[in-house]
mmCIF file of C-alpha atoms in Angstrom:
data_model
loop_
_atom_site.group_PDB
_atom_site.id
_atom_site.type_symbol
_atom_site.label_atom_id
_atom_site.label_comp_id
_atom_site.label_asym_id
_atom_site.label_seq_id
_atom_site.Cartn_x
_atom_site.Cartn_y
_atom_site.Cartn_z
ATOM 1 C CA MET A 1 27.236 7.833 -44.104
ATOM 2 C CA MET A 2 26.237 4.087 -44.114
ATOM 3 C CA LYS A 3 29.725 3.590 -45.702
ATOM 4 C CA ARG A 4 31.512 5.099 -42.755
ATOM 5 C CA ILE A 5 29.260 3.304 -40.384
ATOM 6 C CA ILE A 6 29.993 -0.203 -41.885
ATOM 7 C CA GLU A 7 33.954 0.769 -42.022
ATOM 8 C CA HIS A 8 33.806 1.469 -38.191
ATOM 9 C CA VAL A 9 31.812 -1.785 -37.342
ATOM 10 C CA LEU A 10 34.549 -3.791 -39.427
ATOM 11 C CA SER A 11 37.375 -1.988 -37.614
ATOM 12 C CA ILE A 12 35.792 -2.748 -34.290
ATOM 13 C CA VAL A 13 35.145 -6.421 -35.443
ATOM 14 C CA VAL A 14 38.818 -6.764 -36.452
ATOM 15 C CA VAL A 15 40.510 -4.969 -33.553
ATOM 16 C CA LEU A 16 38.421 -7.129 -31.098
ATOM 17 C CA ALA A 17 39.111 -10.194 -32.729
ATOM 18 C CA VAL A 18 42.713 -9.544 -32.645
ATOM 19 C CA LEU A 19 42.775 -8.488 -28.808
ATOM 20 C CA ILE A 20 40.512 -11.637 -27.963
ATOM 21 C CA PHE A 21 43.215 -13.860 -29.757
ATOM 22 C CA VAL A 22 45.957 -11.925 -27.600
ATOM 23 C CA ILE A 23 44.198 -12.186 -24.359
ATOM 24 C CA SER A 24 43.485 -15.850 -24.560
ATOM 25 C CA LYS A 25 47.080 -16.341 -25.171
ATOM 26 C CA PHE A 26 48.092 -14.597 -22.159
ATOM 27 C CA SER A 27 45.249 -16.260 -20.099
ATOM 28 C CA SER A 28 46.639 -19.744 -20.986
ATOM 29 C CA SER A 29 50.101 -18.661 -20.612
ATOM 30 C CA ALA A 30 49.390 -17.401 -17.099
ATOM 31 C CA LEU A 31 47.610 -20.424 -16.227
ATOM 32 C CA THR A 32 50.502 -22.861 -17.113
ATOM 33 C CA ARG A 33 53.308 -20.712 -15.859
ATOM 34 C CA ILE A 34 55.486 -23.526 -14.917
ATOM 35 C CA VAL A 35 59.375 -23.458 -14.716
ATOM 36 C CA ALA A 36 60.931 -26.048 -16.887
ATOM 37 C CA VAL A 37 63.249 -28.559 -15.264
ATOM 38 C CA ASP A 38 66.439 -29.515 -16.807
ATOM 39 C CA PRO A 39 66.673 -33.163 -17.180
ATOM 40 C CA GLN A 40 70.147 -33.034 -15.547
ATOM 41 C CA ILE A 41 68.748 -31.796 -12.152
ATOM 42 C CA LYS A 42 65.099 -33.616 -12.335
ATOM 43 C CA GLU A 43 65.593 -36.154 -9.647
ATOM 44 C CA TYR A 44 67.193 -33.589 -7.360
ATOM 45 C CA ALA A 45 64.575 -30.710 -7.984
ATOM 46 C CA GLU A 46 61.734 -32.017 -5.448
ATOM 47 C CA GLN A 47 64.279 -33.000 -2.821
ATOM 48 C CA GLN A 48 63.309 -30.908 0.369
ATOM 49 C CA PHE A 49 66.621 -31.943 2.201
ATOM 50 C CA ILE A 50 68.708 -29.852 -0.157
ATOM 51 C CA ASP A 51 68.264 -26.222 0.847
ATOM 52 C CA THR A 52 70.139 -24.275 -1.936
ATOM 53 C CA GLY A 53 69.530 -21.024 -0.121
ATOM 54 C CA ASP A 54 71.796 -22.371 2.810
ATOM 55 C CA PRO A 55 75.364 -22.093 1.829
ATOM 56 C CA TYR A 56 76.378 -25.160 4.250
ATOM 57 C CA SER A 57 73.502 -27.347 2.810
ATOM 58 C CA LYS A 58 74.506 -26.356 -0.961
ATOM 59 C CA ALA A 59 78.164 -27.231 -0.091
ATOM 60 C CA LEU A 60 77.112 -30.631 1.415
ATOM 61 C CA PHE A 61 75.158 -31.443 -1.769
ATOM 62 C CA GLY A 62 78.127 -30.774 -3.925
ATOM 63 C CA ASP A 63 80.486 -32.841 -1.794
ATOM 64 C CA MET A 64 77.816 -35.775 -2.036
ATOM 65 C CA LEU A 65 77.717 -35.590 -5.825
ATOM 66 C CA ASN A 66 81.811 -35.521 -5.933
ATOM 67 C CA LEU A 67 81.454 -38.752 -3.556
ATOM 68 C CA TYR A 68 79.200 -40.668 -5.850
ATOM 69 C CA TYR A 69 80.678 -39.273 -9.154
ATOM 70 C CA PRO A 70 84.022 -38.669 -8.499
ATOM 71 C CA GLU A 71 84.935 -38.424 -12.416
ATOM 72 C CA ASP A 72 82.529 -35.831 -13.072
ATOM 73 C CA THR A 73 83.584 -32.795 -10.762
ATOM 74 C CA ASP A 74 82.856 -30.231 -13.489
ATOM 75 C CA LYS A 75 79.425 -31.622 -14.243
ATOM 76 C CA ASN A 76 78.645 -31.842 -10.549
ATOM 77 C CA LYS A 77 79.360 -28.157 -10.113
ATOM 78 C CA GLU A 78 77.036 -27.523 -13.168
ATOM 79 C CA THR A 79 74.313 -29.575 -11.373
ATOM 80 C CA VAL A 80 74.481 -27.389 -8.281
ATOM 81 C CA SER A 81 74.503 -24.224 -10.288
ATOM 82 C CA LYS A 82 71.487 -25.399 -12.341
ATOM 83 C CA LEU A 83 69.638 -26.573 -9.434
ATOM 84 C CA VAL A 84 70.172 -23.078 -7.570
ATOM 85 C CA ASP A 85 68.819 -21.172 -10.542
ATOM 86 C CA PHE A 86 65.855 -23.622 -10.831
ATOM 87 C CA ARG A 87 64.859 -22.923 -7.066
ATOM 88 C CA GLN A 88 65.169 -19.129 -7.800
ATOM 89 C CA LYS A 89 62.957 -19.217 -10.775
ATOM 90 C CA ALA A 90 60.485 -21.486 -9.067
ATOM 91 C CA ILE A 91 60.379 -18.937 -5.847
ATOM 92 C CA GLN A 92 60.033 -16.134 -8.496
ATOM 93 C CA GLU A 93 57.246 -17.654 -10.091
ATOM 94 C CA LYS A 94 55.388 -18.673 -7.008
ATOM 95 C CA PHE A 95 55.686 -14.925 -5.749
ATOM 96 C CA ASN A 96 54.279 -13.678 -9.278
ATOM 97 C CA ASP A 97 51.531 -16.168 -8.747
ATOM 98 C CA SER A 98 50.598 -15.069 -5.570
ATOM 99 C CA SER A 99 47.680 -12.564 -4.883
ATOM 100 C CA MET A 100 48.964 -10.021 -7.161
ATOM 101 C CA ARG A 101 48.014 -12.433 -9.982
ATOM 102 C CA GLU A 102 44.690 -12.430 -11.370
ATOM 103 C CA THR A 103 42.900 -14.510 -13.963
ATOM 104 C CA LEU A 104 40.135 -13.028 -16.243
ATOM 105 C CA ASN A 105 37.043 -14.905 -14.830
ATOM 106 C CA SER A 106 33.577 -14.103 -14.856
ATOM 107 C CA GLU A 107 33.829 -12.483 -11.521
ATOM 108 C CA LYS A 108 36.571 -10.247 -12.487
ATOM 109 C CA ILE A 109 34.712 -9.642 -15.876
ATOM 110 C CA ASN A 110 31.655 -8.134 -13.990
ATOM 111 C CA TYR A 111 33.785 -6.232 -11.615
ATOM 112 C CA LEU A 112 35.411 -4.601 -15.022
ATOM 113 C CA LEU A 113 31.824 -4.142 -16.678
ATOM 114 C CA MET A 114 30.932 -2.046 -13.404
ATOM 115 C CA LEU A 115 34.164 -0.013 -13.716
ATOM 116 C CA PHE A 116 33.664 0.540 -17.321
ATOM 117 C CA LEU A 117 29.983 1.712 -16.861
ATOM 118 C CA LYS A 118 31.425 4.254 -14.155
ATOM 119 C CA PHE A 119 33.840 5.598 -16.451
ATOM 120 C CA PHE A 120 31.490 5.516 -19.691
ATOM 121 C CA SER A 121 29.130 7.438 -17.435
ATOM 122 C CA VAL A 122 31.651 10.268 -16.699
ATOM 123 C CA TYR A 123 32.818 10.450 -20.302
ATOM 124 C CA VAL A 124 29.439 10.786 -21.503
ATOM 125 C CA ILE A 125 28.909 13.784 -18.849
ATOM 126 C CA VAL A 126 31.966 15.467 -19.738
ATOM 127 C CA MET A 127 31.378 15.211 -23.334
ATOM 128 C CA CYS A 128 28.053 16.847 -23.121
ATOM 129 C CA VAL A 129 28.960 19.505 -20.473
ATOM 130 C CA THR A 130 31.999 20.484 -22.961
ATOM 131 C CA TYR A 131 29.781 20.368 -26.045
ATOM 132 C CA TYR A 132 27.425 22.872 -24.494
ATOM 133 C CA GLY A 133 30.210 24.656 -22.814
ATOM 134 C CA ALA A 134 32.167 24.868 -26.269
ATOM 135 C CA GLN A 135 28.930 26.404 -28.009
ATOM 136 C CA THR A 136 27.956 28.880 -25.339
ATOM 137 C CA ILE A 137 31.102 30.275 -24.816
ATOM 138 C CA GLY A 138 31.930 30.435 -28.517
ATOM 139 C CA VAL A 139 28.775 32.116 -29.114
ATOM 140 C CA TRP A 140 29.117 34.401 -26.287
ATOM 141 C CA ARG A 141 32.618 35.537 -27.748
ATOM 142 C CA PHE A 142 31.223 35.776 -31.215
ATOM 143 C CA ILE A 143 28.188 37.966 -30.019
ATOM 144 C CA ARG A 144 30.800 40.357 -28.372
ATOM 145 C CA TYR A 145 33.022 40.059 -31.358
ATOM 146 C CA GLN A 146 30.169 41.411 -33.471
ATOM 147 C CA GLN A 147 29.297 44.305 -30.867
ATOM 148 C CA ARG A 148 33.022 45.360 -31.407
ATOM 149 C CA LYS A 149 33.030 45.617 -27.454
ATOM 150 C CA ARG A 150 36.818 45.272 -25.773
ATOM 151 C CA ALA A 151 37.219 44.863 -22.070
ATOM 152 C CA ASN A 152 39.875 47.557 -21.288
ATOM 153 C CA SER A 153 39.479 47.591 -17.172
ATOM 154 C CA TYR A 154 42.588 46.022 -15.601
ATOM 155 C CA ALA A 155 40.210 44.088 -13.325
ATOM 156 C CA LYS A 156 38.725 42.361 -16.210
ATOM 157 C CA SER A 157 42.316 41.740 -17.867
ATOM 158 C CA PHE A 158 43.507 40.241 -14.477
ATOM 159 C CA LEU A 159 40.435 37.857 -14.178
ATOM 160 C CA LYS A 160 41.065 36.776 -17.721
ATOM 161 C CA ILE A 161 44.695 35.771 -16.977
ATOM 162 C CA ILE A 162 43.689 33.990 -13.772
ATOM 163 C CA ALA A 163 40.846 32.088 -15.689
ATOM 164 C CA GLY A 164 43.389 31.413 -18.470
ATOM 165 C CA MET A 165 45.694 29.890 -16.133
ATOM 166 C CA ILE A 166 43.282 27.357 -14.531
ATOM 167 C CA LEU A 167 41.477 26.444 -17.914
ATOM 168 C CA PHE A 168 44.874 25.433 -19.455
ATOM 169 C CA SER A 169 46.509 23.958 -16.409
ATOM 170 C CA PRO A 170 47.265 20.300 -16.595
ATOM 171 C CA ALA A 171 44.735 17.958 -14.604
ATOM 172 C CA TYR A 172 47.434 16.520 -12.578
ATOM 173 C CA VAL A 173 48.577 20.188 -11.149
ATOM 174 C CA ILE A 174 45.120 21.168 -10.044
ATOM 175 C CA SER A 175 44.481 17.420 -8.609
ATOM 176 C CA TYR A 176 47.712 17.563 -6.514
ATOM 177 C CA ALA A 177 46.707 21.254 -5.306
ATOM 178 C CA LEU A 178 43.230 20.283 -4.371
ATOM 179 C CA LYS A 179 43.727 16.872 -3.005
ATOM 180 C CA THR A 180 44.424 17.887 0.357
ATOM 181 C CA GLU A 181 41.746 20.328 0.591
ATOM 182 C CA LEU A 182 38.818 18.537 -0.835
ATOM 183 C CA ASN A 183 37.522 15.089 -1.194
ATOM 184 C CA THR A 184 38.377 14.268 -4.647
ATOM 185 C CA ASP A 185 37.341 10.746 -4.816
ATOM 186 C CA THR A 186 33.934 11.535 -6.284
ATOM 187 C CA ILE A 187 32.570 11.332 -9.997
ATOM 188 C CA ILE A 188 31.291 15.101 -9.721
ATOM 189 C CA PHE A 189 34.882 16.431 -8.906
ATOM 190 C CA MET A 190 36.131 14.123 -11.681
ATOM 191 C CA VAL A 191 33.612 15.864 -14.245
ATOM 192 C CA ILE A 192 34.398 19.471 -12.969
ATOM 193 C CA LEU A 193 38.145 18.605 -13.354
ATOM 194 C CA ALA A 194 37.894 17.148 -16.637
ATOM 195 C CA VAL A 195 35.876 20.116 -18.004
ATOM 196 C CA PHE A 196 37.868 22.807 -16.599
ATOM 197 C CA SER A 197 41.591 21.615 -17.156
ATOM 198 C CA ASN A 198 44.044 20.533 -19.734
ATOM 199 C CA GLY A 199 42.648 23.565 -21.846
ATOM 200 C CA LEU A 200 39.721 21.377 -22.934
ATOM 201 C CA LEU A 201 37.017 23.512 -22.612
ATOM 202 C CA ILE A 202 39.047 26.977 -23.904
ATOM 203 C CA THR A 203 40.027 25.036 -26.915
ATOM 204 C CA TYR A 204 37.156 23.616 -27.953
ATOM 205 C CA SER A 205 35.107 27.013 -27.370
ATOM 206 C CA ASN A 206 37.861 28.578 -29.376
ATOM 207 C CA ARG A 207 37.259 25.978 -32.169
ATOM 208 C CA PHE A 208 33.665 26.732 -32.309
ATOM 209 C CA PHE A 209 34.153 30.495 -32.173
ATOM 210 C CA THR A 210 36.569 30.305 -35.207
ATOM 211 C CA LEU A 211 33.994 28.078 -37.046
ATOM 212 C CA LEU A 212 31.308 31.126 -36.238
ATOM 213 C CA VAL A 213 33.880 33.751 -37.496
ATOM 214 C CA ALA A 214 34.449 32.109 -40.699
ATOM 215 C CA GLU A 215 30.749 31.346 -41.322
ATOM 216 C CA SER A 216 29.806 34.812 -40.741
ATOM 217 C CA ARG A 217 32.255 35.911 -43.566
ATOM 218 C CA LYS A 218 30.451 33.857 -46.132
ATOM 219 C CA GLY A 219 28.301 35.245 -49.100
ATOM 220 C CA TYR A 220 24.999 33.566 -47.736
ATOM 221 C CA VAL A 221 25.169 36.079 -44.764
ATOM 222 C CA ASP A 222 24.744 39.092 -46.875
ATOM 223 C CA THR A 223 21.919 37.564 -48.736
ATOM 224 C CA ALA A 224 20.054 36.767 -45.220
ATOM 225 C CA ILE A 225 20.345 40.385 -44.448
ATOM 226 C CA VAL A 226 19.172 41.390 -47.627
ATOM 227 C CA LYS A 227 15.955 39.033 -47.093
ATOM 228 C CA ASN A 228 15.451 41.268 -44.037
ATOM 229 C CA LEU A 229 16.849 38.839 -41.334
ATOM 230 C CA SER A 230 18.120 40.851 -38.373
ATOM 231 C CA ASP A 231 21.944 41.458 -38.024
ATOM 232 C CA ALA A 232 21.762 43.300 -34.608
ATOM 233 C CA TYR A 233 23.635 41.433 -32.043
ATOM 234 C CA ASN A 234 21.936 42.535 -28.684
ATOM 235 C CA PHE A 235 20.877 39.121 -27.415
ATOM 236 C CA HIS A 236 20.148 38.509 -23.852
ATOM 237 C CA LEU A 237 22.334 36.278 -21.870
ATOM 238 C CA SER A 238 19.538 33.677 -21.176
ATOM 239 C CA GLN A 239 19.138 33.195 -24.935
ATOM 240 C CA ILE A 240 23.130 32.251 -25.167
ATOM 241 C CA LEU A 241 22.788 30.037 -21.918
ATOM 242 C CA LYS A 242 19.771 27.713 -23.269
ATOM 243 C CA PRO A 243 20.909 24.273 -23.974
ATOM 244 C CA VAL A 244 19.311 24.137 -27.278
ATOM 245 C CA LYS A 245 20.221 27.418 -29.124
ATOM 246 C CA HIS A 246 17.606 29.165 -31.579
ATOM 247 C CA PHE A 247 18.081 32.621 -32.916
ATOM 248 C CA GLU A 248 14.935 32.713 -35.278
ATOM 249 C CA GLY A 249 14.742 35.684 -37.435
ATOM 250 C CA HIS A 250 18.337 36.469 -36.859
ATOM 251 C CA VAL A 251 21.495 35.839 -39.305
ATOM 252 C CA LEU A 252 23.049 33.980 -36.491
ATOM 253 C CA SER A 253 20.825 31.338 -36.860
ATOM 254 C CA HIS A 254 22.099 30.117 -40.042
ATOM 255 C CA ILE A 255 25.501 30.973 -38.922
ATOM 256 C CA PHE A 256 25.053 28.824 -35.700
ATOM 257 C CA ASN A 257 23.475 26.041 -37.356
ATOM 258 C CA ASN A 258 26.383 25.747 -40.288
ATOM 259 C CA ALA A 259 29.250 26.119 -37.430
ATOM 260 C CA ARG A 260 27.527 23.274 -35.447
ATOM 261 C CA SER A 261 27.189 20.826 -38.471
ATOM 262 C CA GLN A 262 30.878 21.366 -38.970
ATOM 263 C CA TYR A 263 31.820 21.050 -35.440
ATOM 264 C CA LEU A 264 30.263 17.742 -35.104
ATOM 265 C CA GLN A 265 33.106 16.209 -36.753
ATOM 266 C CA THR A 266 35.457 17.593 -33.985
ATOM 267 C CA LEU A 267 33.658 15.244 -31.690
ATOM 268 C CA LYS A 268 36.109 12.531 -32.678
ATOM 269 C CA GLU A 269 38.865 14.500 -31.626
ATOM 270 C CA GLN A 270 37.182 15.706 -28.580
ATOM 271 C CA ALA A 271 36.779 12.238 -27.513
ATOM 272 C CA SER A 272 40.233 11.126 -27.540
ATOM 273 C CA PHE A 273 41.080 14.315 -25.447
ATOM 274 C CA VAL A 274 38.194 13.839 -22.942
ATOM 275 C CA ILE A 275 39.686 10.158 -22.407
ATOM 276 C CA THR A 276 43.181 10.967 -22.000
ATOM 277 C CA GLY A 277 42.289 13.722 -19.302
ATOM 278 C CA LEU A 278 40.230 11.302 -17.463
ATOM 279 C CA VAL A 279 43.099 8.748 -17.524
ATOM 280 C CA ILE A 280 45.677 11.743 -16.198
ATOM 281 C CA ILE A 281 43.115 12.810 -13.691
ATOM 282 C CA GLU A 282 42.615 8.995 -12.244
ATOM 283 C CA MET A 283 46.382 8.602 -12.156
ATOM 284 C CA ALA A 284 47.027 11.842 -10.384
ATOM 285 C CA LEU A 285 44.477 11.361 -7.753
ATOM 286 C CA ASN A 286 45.273 7.809 -7.223
ATOM 287 C CA ILE A 287 41.612 6.975 -6.961
ATOM 288 C CA HIS A 288 41.066 3.399 -6.149
ATOM 289 C CA GLY A 289 37.810 1.732 -7.857
ATOM 290 C CA TYR A 290 38.283 3.324 -11.354
ATOM 291 C CA LEU A 291 38.907 1.969 -14.574
ATOM 292 C CA ASN A 292 42.417 3.433 -15.391
ATOM 293 C CA TYR A 293 43.568 2.973 -11.995
ATOM 294 C CA GLU A 294 42.458 -0.677 -12.146
ATOM 295 C CA MET A 295 44.416 -0.793 -15.564
ATOM 296 C CA MET A 296 47.550 0.850 -14.007
ATOM 297 C CA ARG A 297 47.626 -1.769 -11.229
ATOM 298 C CA HIS A 298 47.376 -4.680 -13.466
ATOM 299 C CA ILE A 299 50.092 -3.441 -15.729
ATOM 300 C CA LEU A 300 52.301 -3.220 -12.541
ATOM 301 C CA TYR A 301 51.353 -6.908 -11.707
ATOM 302 C CA GLY A 302 51.725 -8.266 -15.300
ATOM 303 C CA ASN A 303 48.065 -9.284 -15.762
ATOM 304 C CA TYR A 304 48.061 -8.432 -19.287
ATOM 305 C CA ASP A 305 44.754 -10.012 -20.357
ATOM 306 C CA ILE A 306 42.766 -7.816 -18.001
ATOM 307 C CA VAL A 307 44.863 -4.839 -19.237
ATOM 308 C CA LEU A 308 43.784 -5.660 -22.884
ATOM 309 C CA THR A 309 40.216 -6.157 -21.962
ATOM 310 C CA ILE A 310 40.350 -2.790 -20.444
ATOM 311 C CA MET A 311 41.964 -1.439 -23.378
ATOM 312 C CA ALA A 312 39.140 -2.882 -25.563
ATOM 313 C CA GLY A 313 36.366 -1.246 -23.522
ATOM 314 C CA ILE A 314 38.201 2.257 -24.023
ATOM 315 C CA PHE A 315 38.469 1.491 -28.044
ATOM 316 C CA ILE A 316 34.863 0.819 -28.120
ATOM 317 C CA ILE A 317 34.101 4.034 -26.466
ATOM 318 C CA VAL A 318 35.914 6.017 -29.038
ATOM 319 C CA LYS A 319 34.665 4.029 -31.982
ATOM 320 C CA LEU A 320 30.950 4.613 -30.572
ATOM 321 C CA THR A 321 31.794 8.506 -30.222
ATOM 322 C CA GLU A 322 33.019 8.225 -33.889
ATOM 323 C CA ILE A 323 29.956 6.362 -35.090
ATOM 324 C CA SER A 324 27.597 8.760 -33.167
ATOM 325 C CA ALA A 325 29.408 11.754 -34.609
ATOM 326 C CA ASP A 326 29.180 10.601 -38.319
ATOM 327 C CA VAL A 327 25.285 9.821 -37.673
ATOM 328 C CA LEU A 328 24.427 13.320 -36.239
ATOM 329 C CA ALA A 329 26.663 14.870 -38.965
ATOM 330 C CA GLY A 330 24.717 12.886 -41.633
ATOM 331 C CA LYS A 331 21.266 13.673 -40.364
ATOM 332 C CA ASP A 332 22.120 17.279 -40.061
ATOM 333 C CA ALA A 333 23.258 17.269 -43.519
ATOM 334 C CA ALA A 334 20.246 15.730 -44.870
ATOM 335 C CA LYS A 335 18.031 17.777 -43.063
ATOM 336 C CA TYR A 336 19.702 20.948 -44.445
ATOM 337 C CA GLU A 337 19.686 19.409 -47.836
ATOM 338 C CA ASN A 338 15.891 18.893 -47.675
ATOM 339 C CA SER A 339 15.294 22.393 -46.860
#
């Protein structure tokens, strides 16, 4: 386990070092963005009386050059053309360096940190709710599977179809459907939408259910039954809904614990799924004041140092999740090895 943690920490250090180097390059280039002046037009570049946007003034400047340098008419034309290009580029850079351009100063870093903490809070809540939901739905389905009960009524089948359509719907579809009806600019709505869209909850509850079924077919289950552990799947719903699930005296206790240990490694994949979903939701709802909307805005304005800083923050979240998953899996394995 320690080896994995060291590998994660080294990857964080290396990636952040590269990003900091690139960010510094973007920041320095943004601060020194000056249009180079060709020596041929240097003496005319700052002359305000030459209005290259006015055809008459431009023609007058050309005639003046021909008057002073009659033997260099071709060069004079080239000088006028270069001056026009220079003025256009200067105007464009002035536009780019307007209020749309932002630098990565201490004030901006504090603002990004606030957005990062907001995003991280939503992310942690969605991960926890999904982790609980995947286990709860997976256990419920497994118990139903063991009881060999099948829902045959048309009403139940219809409800399953509707629920499946919602749970598998992309987040942006639900977002656009509800945007005009509800206040979608809330953390609570983002959490609900992140959990119940993009197939997140149904995918990982199916994953946990599959692990439970696979564990139930292993030899230790028969051994546990021989040792008088119960295999009657007549649990009350309150037992299934508990945040911390215990099935003492029942074979499901061993099945559940082993399935949960394997599921911990799935958290790494789930983290990427959740982050992608949150990005889609923020973009679809066009929510101002959130991390990913801020990143999209700075991509549009070309503030790439800020974009890379936000990406570094998201990268750290993913790596912290991977470290947490490895630590939890290691502790879980050590606990059962000691037992």
